Coordinates of C-alpha atoms in Angstrom, one line a residue:
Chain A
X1 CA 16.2 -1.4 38.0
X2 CA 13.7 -2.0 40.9
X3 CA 16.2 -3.6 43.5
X4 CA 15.2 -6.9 45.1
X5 CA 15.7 -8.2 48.4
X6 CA 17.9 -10.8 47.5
X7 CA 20.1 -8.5 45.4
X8 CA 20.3 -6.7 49.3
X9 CA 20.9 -9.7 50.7
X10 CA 24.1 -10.0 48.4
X11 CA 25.4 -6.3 49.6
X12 CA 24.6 -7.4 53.3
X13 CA 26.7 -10.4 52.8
X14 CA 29.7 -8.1 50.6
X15 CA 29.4 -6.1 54.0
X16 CA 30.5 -8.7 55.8
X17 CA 26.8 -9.6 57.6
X18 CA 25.4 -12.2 58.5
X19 CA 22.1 -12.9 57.1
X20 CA 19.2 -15.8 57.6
X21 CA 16.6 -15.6 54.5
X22 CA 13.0 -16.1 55.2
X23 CA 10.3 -17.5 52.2
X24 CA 6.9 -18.4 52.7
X25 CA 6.4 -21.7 51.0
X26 CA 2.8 -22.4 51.5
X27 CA -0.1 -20.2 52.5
X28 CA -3.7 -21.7 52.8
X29 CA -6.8 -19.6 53.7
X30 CA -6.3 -15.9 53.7
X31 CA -2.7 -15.0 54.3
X32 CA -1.6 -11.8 53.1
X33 CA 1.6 -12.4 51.2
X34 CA 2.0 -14.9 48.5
X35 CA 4.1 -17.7 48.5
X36 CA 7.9 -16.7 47.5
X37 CA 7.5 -14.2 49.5
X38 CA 11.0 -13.1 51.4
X39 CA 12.3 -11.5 54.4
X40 CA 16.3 -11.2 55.3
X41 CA 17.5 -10.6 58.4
X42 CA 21.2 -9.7 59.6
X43 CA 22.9 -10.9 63.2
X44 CA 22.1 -7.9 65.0
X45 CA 17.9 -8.8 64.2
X46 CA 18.1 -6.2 61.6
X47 CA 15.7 -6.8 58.6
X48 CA 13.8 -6.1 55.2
X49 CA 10.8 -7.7 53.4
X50 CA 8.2 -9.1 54.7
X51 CA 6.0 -12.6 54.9
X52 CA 3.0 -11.6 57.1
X53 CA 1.3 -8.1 57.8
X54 CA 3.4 -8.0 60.5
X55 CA 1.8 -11.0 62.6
X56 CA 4.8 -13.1 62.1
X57 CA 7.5 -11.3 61.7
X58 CA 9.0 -10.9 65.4
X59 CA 9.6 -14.8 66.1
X60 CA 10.5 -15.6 62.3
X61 CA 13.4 -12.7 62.7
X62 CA 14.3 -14.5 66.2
X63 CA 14.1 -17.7 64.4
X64 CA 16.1 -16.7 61.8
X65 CA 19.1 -15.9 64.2
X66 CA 19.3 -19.3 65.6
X67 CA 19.6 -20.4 62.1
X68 CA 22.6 -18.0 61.3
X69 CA 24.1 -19.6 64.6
X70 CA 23.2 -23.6 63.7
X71 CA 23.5 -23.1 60.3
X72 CA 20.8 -25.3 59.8
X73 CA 17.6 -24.5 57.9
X74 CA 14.4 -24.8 59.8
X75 CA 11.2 -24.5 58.5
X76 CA 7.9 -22.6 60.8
X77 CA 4.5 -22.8 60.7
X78 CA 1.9 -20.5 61.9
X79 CA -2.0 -20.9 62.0
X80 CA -5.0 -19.0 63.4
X81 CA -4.1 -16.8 66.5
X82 CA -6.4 -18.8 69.5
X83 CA -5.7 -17.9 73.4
X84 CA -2.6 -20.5 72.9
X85 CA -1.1 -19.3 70.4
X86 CA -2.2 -15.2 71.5
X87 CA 2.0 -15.0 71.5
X88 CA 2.6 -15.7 67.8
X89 CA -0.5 -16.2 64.8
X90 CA -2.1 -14.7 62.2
X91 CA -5.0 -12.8 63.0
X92 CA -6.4 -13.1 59.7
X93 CA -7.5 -16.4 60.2
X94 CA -4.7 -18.0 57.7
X95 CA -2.0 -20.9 57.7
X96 CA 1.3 -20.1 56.5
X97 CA 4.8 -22.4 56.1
X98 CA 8.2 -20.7 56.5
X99 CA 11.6 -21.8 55.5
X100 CA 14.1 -20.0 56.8
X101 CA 17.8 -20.8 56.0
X102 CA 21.2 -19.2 56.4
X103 CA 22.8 -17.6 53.4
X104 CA 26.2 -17.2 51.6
X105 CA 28.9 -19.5 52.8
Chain B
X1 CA 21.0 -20.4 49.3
X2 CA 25.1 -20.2 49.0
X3 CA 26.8 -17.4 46.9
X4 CA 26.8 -19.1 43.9
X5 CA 23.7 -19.8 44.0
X6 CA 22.5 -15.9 44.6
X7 CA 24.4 -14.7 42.1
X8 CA 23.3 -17.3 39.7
X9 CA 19.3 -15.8 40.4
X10 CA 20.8 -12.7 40.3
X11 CA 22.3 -12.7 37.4
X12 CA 19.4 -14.4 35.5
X13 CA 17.4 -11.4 36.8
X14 CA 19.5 -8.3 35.5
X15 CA 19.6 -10.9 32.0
X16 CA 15.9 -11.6 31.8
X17 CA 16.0 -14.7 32.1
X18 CA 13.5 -16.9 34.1
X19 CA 14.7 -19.4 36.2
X20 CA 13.5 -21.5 39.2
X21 CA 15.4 -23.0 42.6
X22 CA 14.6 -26.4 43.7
X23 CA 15.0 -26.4 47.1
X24 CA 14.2 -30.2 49.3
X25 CA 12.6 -29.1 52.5
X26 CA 14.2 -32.0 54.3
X27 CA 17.6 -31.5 53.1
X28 CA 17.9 -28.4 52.6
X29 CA 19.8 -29.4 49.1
X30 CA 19.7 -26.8 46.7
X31 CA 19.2 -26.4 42.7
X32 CA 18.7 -23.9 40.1
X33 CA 16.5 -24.9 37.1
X34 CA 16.6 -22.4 34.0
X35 CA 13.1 -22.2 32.2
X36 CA 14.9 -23.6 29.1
X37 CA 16.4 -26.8 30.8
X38 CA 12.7 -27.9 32.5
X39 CA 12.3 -31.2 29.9
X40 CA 13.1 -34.1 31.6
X41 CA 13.5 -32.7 35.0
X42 CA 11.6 -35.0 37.9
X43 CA 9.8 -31.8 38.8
X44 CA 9.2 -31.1 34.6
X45 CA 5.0 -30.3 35.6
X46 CA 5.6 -28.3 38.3
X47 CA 8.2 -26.3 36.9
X48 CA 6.6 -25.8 33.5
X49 CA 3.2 -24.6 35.3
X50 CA 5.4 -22.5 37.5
X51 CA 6.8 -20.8 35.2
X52 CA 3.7 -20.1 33.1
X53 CA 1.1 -19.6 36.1
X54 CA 4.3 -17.7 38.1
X55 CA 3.3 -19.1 40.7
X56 CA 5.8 -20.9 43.3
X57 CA 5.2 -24.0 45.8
X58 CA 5.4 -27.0 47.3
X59 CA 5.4 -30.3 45.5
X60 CA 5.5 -33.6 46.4
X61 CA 8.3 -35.9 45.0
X62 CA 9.2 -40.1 45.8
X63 CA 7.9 -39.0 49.4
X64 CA 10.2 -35.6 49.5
X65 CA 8.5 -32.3 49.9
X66 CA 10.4 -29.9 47.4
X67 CA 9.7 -26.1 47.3
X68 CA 9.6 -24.5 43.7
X69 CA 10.5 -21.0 44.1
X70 CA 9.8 -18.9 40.4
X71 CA 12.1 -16.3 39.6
X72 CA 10.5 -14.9 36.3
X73 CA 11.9 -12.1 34.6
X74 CA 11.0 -8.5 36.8
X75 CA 8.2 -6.5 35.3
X76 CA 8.6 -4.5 33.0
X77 CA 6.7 -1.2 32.2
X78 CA 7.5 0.6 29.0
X79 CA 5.9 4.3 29.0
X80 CA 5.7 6.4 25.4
X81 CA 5.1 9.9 26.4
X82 CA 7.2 11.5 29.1
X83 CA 3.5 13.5 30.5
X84 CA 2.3 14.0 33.7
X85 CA 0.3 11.2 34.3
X86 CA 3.5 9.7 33.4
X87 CA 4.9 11.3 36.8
X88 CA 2.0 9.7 39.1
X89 CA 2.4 6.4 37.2
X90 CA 5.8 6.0 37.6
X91 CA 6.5 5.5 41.3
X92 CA 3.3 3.5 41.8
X93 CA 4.3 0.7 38.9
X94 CA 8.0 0.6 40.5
X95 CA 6.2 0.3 43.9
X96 CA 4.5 -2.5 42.8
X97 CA 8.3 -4.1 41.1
X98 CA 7.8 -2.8 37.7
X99 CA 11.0 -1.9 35.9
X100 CA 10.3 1.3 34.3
X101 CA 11.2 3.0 30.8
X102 CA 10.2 6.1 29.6
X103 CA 10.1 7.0 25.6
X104 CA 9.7 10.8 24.4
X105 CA 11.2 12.1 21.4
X106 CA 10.0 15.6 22.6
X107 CA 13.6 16.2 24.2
X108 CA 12.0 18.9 26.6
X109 CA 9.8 16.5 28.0
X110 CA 12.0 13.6 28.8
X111 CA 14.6 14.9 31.0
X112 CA 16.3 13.9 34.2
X113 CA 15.0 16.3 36.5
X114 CA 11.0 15.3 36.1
X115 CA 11.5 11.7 35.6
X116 CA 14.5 11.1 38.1
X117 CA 15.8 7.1 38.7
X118 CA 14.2 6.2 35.3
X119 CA 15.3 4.9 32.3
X120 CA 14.8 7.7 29.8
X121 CA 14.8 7.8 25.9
X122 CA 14.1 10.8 23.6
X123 CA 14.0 8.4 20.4
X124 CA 11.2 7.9 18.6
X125 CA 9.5 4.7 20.2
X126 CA 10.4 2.3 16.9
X127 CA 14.3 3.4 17.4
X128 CA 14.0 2.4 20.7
X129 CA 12.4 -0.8 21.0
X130 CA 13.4 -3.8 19.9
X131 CA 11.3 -7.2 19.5
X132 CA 13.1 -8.3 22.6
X133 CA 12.0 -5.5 24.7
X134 CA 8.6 -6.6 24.5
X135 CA 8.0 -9.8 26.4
X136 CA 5.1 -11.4 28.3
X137 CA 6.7 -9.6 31.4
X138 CA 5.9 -6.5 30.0
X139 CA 3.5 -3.9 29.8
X140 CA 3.1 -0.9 27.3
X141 CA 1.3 2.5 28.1
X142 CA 1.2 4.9 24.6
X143 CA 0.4 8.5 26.8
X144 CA 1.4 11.3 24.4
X145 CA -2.0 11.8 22.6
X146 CA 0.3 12.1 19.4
X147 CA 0.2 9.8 17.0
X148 CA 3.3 9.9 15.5
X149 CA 4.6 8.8 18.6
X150 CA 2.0 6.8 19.7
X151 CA 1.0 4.9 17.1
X152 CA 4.6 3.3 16.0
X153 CA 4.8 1.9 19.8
X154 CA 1.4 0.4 19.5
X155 CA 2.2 -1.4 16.5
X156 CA 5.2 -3.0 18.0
X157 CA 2.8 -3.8 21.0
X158 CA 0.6 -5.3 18.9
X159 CA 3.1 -7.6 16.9
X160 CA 4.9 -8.6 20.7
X161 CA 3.6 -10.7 23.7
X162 CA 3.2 -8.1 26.4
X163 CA 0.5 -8.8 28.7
X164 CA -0.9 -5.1 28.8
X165 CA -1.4 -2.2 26.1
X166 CA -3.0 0.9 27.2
X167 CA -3.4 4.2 25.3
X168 CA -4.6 7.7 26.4
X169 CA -7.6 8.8 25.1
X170 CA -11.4 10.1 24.9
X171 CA -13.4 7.7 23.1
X172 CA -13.4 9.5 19.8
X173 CA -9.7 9.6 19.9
X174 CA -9.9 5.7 20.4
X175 CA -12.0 5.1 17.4
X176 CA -10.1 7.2 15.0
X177 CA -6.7 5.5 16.2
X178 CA -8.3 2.3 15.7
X179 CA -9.1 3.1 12.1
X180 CA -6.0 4.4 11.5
X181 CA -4.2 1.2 13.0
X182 CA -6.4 -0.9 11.1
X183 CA -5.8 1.4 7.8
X184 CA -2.3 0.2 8.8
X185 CA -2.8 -3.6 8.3
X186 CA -3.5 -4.4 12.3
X187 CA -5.8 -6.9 12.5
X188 CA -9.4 -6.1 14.2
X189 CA -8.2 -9.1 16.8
X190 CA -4.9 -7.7 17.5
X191 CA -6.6 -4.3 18.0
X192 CA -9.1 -5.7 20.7
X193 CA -5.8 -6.1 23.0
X194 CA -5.5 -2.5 23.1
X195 CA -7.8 -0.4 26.3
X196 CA -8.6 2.6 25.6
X197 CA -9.5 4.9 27.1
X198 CA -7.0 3.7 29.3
X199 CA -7.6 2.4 32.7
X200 CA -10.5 1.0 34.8
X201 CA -13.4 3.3 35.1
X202 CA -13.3 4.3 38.6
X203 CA -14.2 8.1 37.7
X204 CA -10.5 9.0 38.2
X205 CA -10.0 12.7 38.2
X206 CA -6.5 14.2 37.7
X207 CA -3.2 12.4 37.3
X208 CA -2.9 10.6 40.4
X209 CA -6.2 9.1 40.0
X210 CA -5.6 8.5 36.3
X211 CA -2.4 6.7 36.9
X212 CA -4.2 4.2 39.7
X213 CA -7.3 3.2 37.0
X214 CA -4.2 1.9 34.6
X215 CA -1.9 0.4 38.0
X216 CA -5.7 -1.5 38.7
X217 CA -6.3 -2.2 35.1
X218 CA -2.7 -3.5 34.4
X219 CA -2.9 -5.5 37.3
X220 CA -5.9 -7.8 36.6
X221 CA -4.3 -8.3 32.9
X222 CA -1.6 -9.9 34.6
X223 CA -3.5 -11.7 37.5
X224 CA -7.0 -12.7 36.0
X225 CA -5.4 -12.2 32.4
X226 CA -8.6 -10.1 31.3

């Protein structure tokens, strides 16, 4: 059976990680994962999955660490990379939402 | 998403079971909703469009934002003939989250060694499969060119919900299995769901090119349903 990224994040957690899970929940324009689409990632800024092409992924996996240490879900939101926002957007011209909260407990 | 919770998706997933998680933005509260429990829910239309569309999203509720997250069954890809296009098609449908099963009575043909990490059977197709194992999730491929193996699976296809049936074939093979599977008592509408020859016609030469015409033409049966 095709393993899934949640069923990972279950062994992460039975290894005694922590891990923050990551799932686009809205996409407009041309954003190249769907909605439902997941990334983990553990305390050490390990991760798997995905929910850009890559755009995103650095501050979602830094975001996801503050969550693991609040506890608290947060959601992100990232539109067009402009000159302002040249440190974190998605080239492609999309707008995606992000809700990233901490898992097991 | 507590422990419970993930092992309660998890579980539906290994069981086939669709289910959805409610999850309020805001609060960060938490449900799961099983296909079979939708009536009467406060979400009931988004859920039930969810699940059919499988498509996952935001919805607005009493001035709460809620995000409906679809977990529908996995994919499932059911391959009779354990050939060599068989070999190229494999890892590309598990790539793209297929679970895979592999039919061949032909003993020699369905072994361990050329189909590794694969559910294999060398029954005949009709032992095998079960009205069950042929959902709307799944997607049958009839490769052997025989049809005593061939067309036993294709009946079944016929008489299940499965998005997708594909069968190997030149065009005069096509029309003298669709005569025979009509001979049969399959109905000239049921027999329209079957493509053949198999995949989209992108001039594929050789396996690997074979086996991404049917990846491209199983994918827009299940996204544009044609």
């Amino acid at each position: 059976m095709t393993e899934t990224l949640l069923g990972q994040a279950a062994q992460w957690l039975d290894d005694g990680r922590q891990v923050a899970l990551a799932t686009v929940i809205e996409t407009w324009g041309s954003a190249p994962q769907p909605v439902g689409s997941q990334l983990i990632v553990d305390q050490d800024g390990n991760f798997e999955g995905s929910v850009s092409g890559g755009c995103v992924e650095g501050d979602v996996v830094s975001a996801a660490m503050d969550v693991m240490d609040s506890g608290e879900p947060r959601v992100l939101a990232y539109g067009v990379a402009d000159e302002t926002a040249w440190q974190v957007g998605l080239a492609c011209g999309g707008k995606i939402r992000i809700y990233v909260e901490p898992l097991g407990a | 998403m507590n422990r419970d919770l993930i092992d309660q998706v998890l579980s539906a997933r290994d069981t086939r079971r669709a289910v959805a998680t409610v999850t309020s933005i805001a609060g960060g509260v938490q449900r799961i909703v099983p296909r079979d429990a939708v009536a009467g829910d406060p979400l009931e239309e988004a859920l039930s469009e969810g699940f059919r569309f499988d498509k996952s999203g935001v919805h607005a509720l009493e001035g709460e934002e809620y995000f409906v997250h679809i977990h529908n069954p996995a994919l499932k890809l059911v391959v009779v003939g354990a050939v060599h296009i068989a070999q190229s098609l494999i890892p590309m449908a598990r790539a793209a989250g297929y679970d895979v099963m592999v039919i061949d009575p032909r003993g020699a043909f369905a072994t361990g060694e050329r189909f590794p990490d694969v559910t294999l059977h060398d029954e005949w197709p009709d032992e095998v499969l079960s009205e069950g194992d042929l959902d709307a999730r799944t997607a049958l491929v009839a490769l052997t060119h025989d049809p005593k193996i061939d067309d036993p699976a294709l009946r079944m296809a016929l008489d299940s919900e499965c998005f997708y049936i594909g069968a190997l074939g030149s065009r005069r093979t096509q029309a003298s299995r669709m005569e025979r599977l009509k001979a049969s008592g399959a109905l000239q509408d049921a027999l329209a769901r079957i493509h053949g020859p198999i995949g989209l016609d992108i001039g594929a030469r050789g396996a690997p090119e074979i086996a991404i015409s049917i990846m491209a033409e199983m994918t827009r049966a299940l996204r544009l349903g044609e």
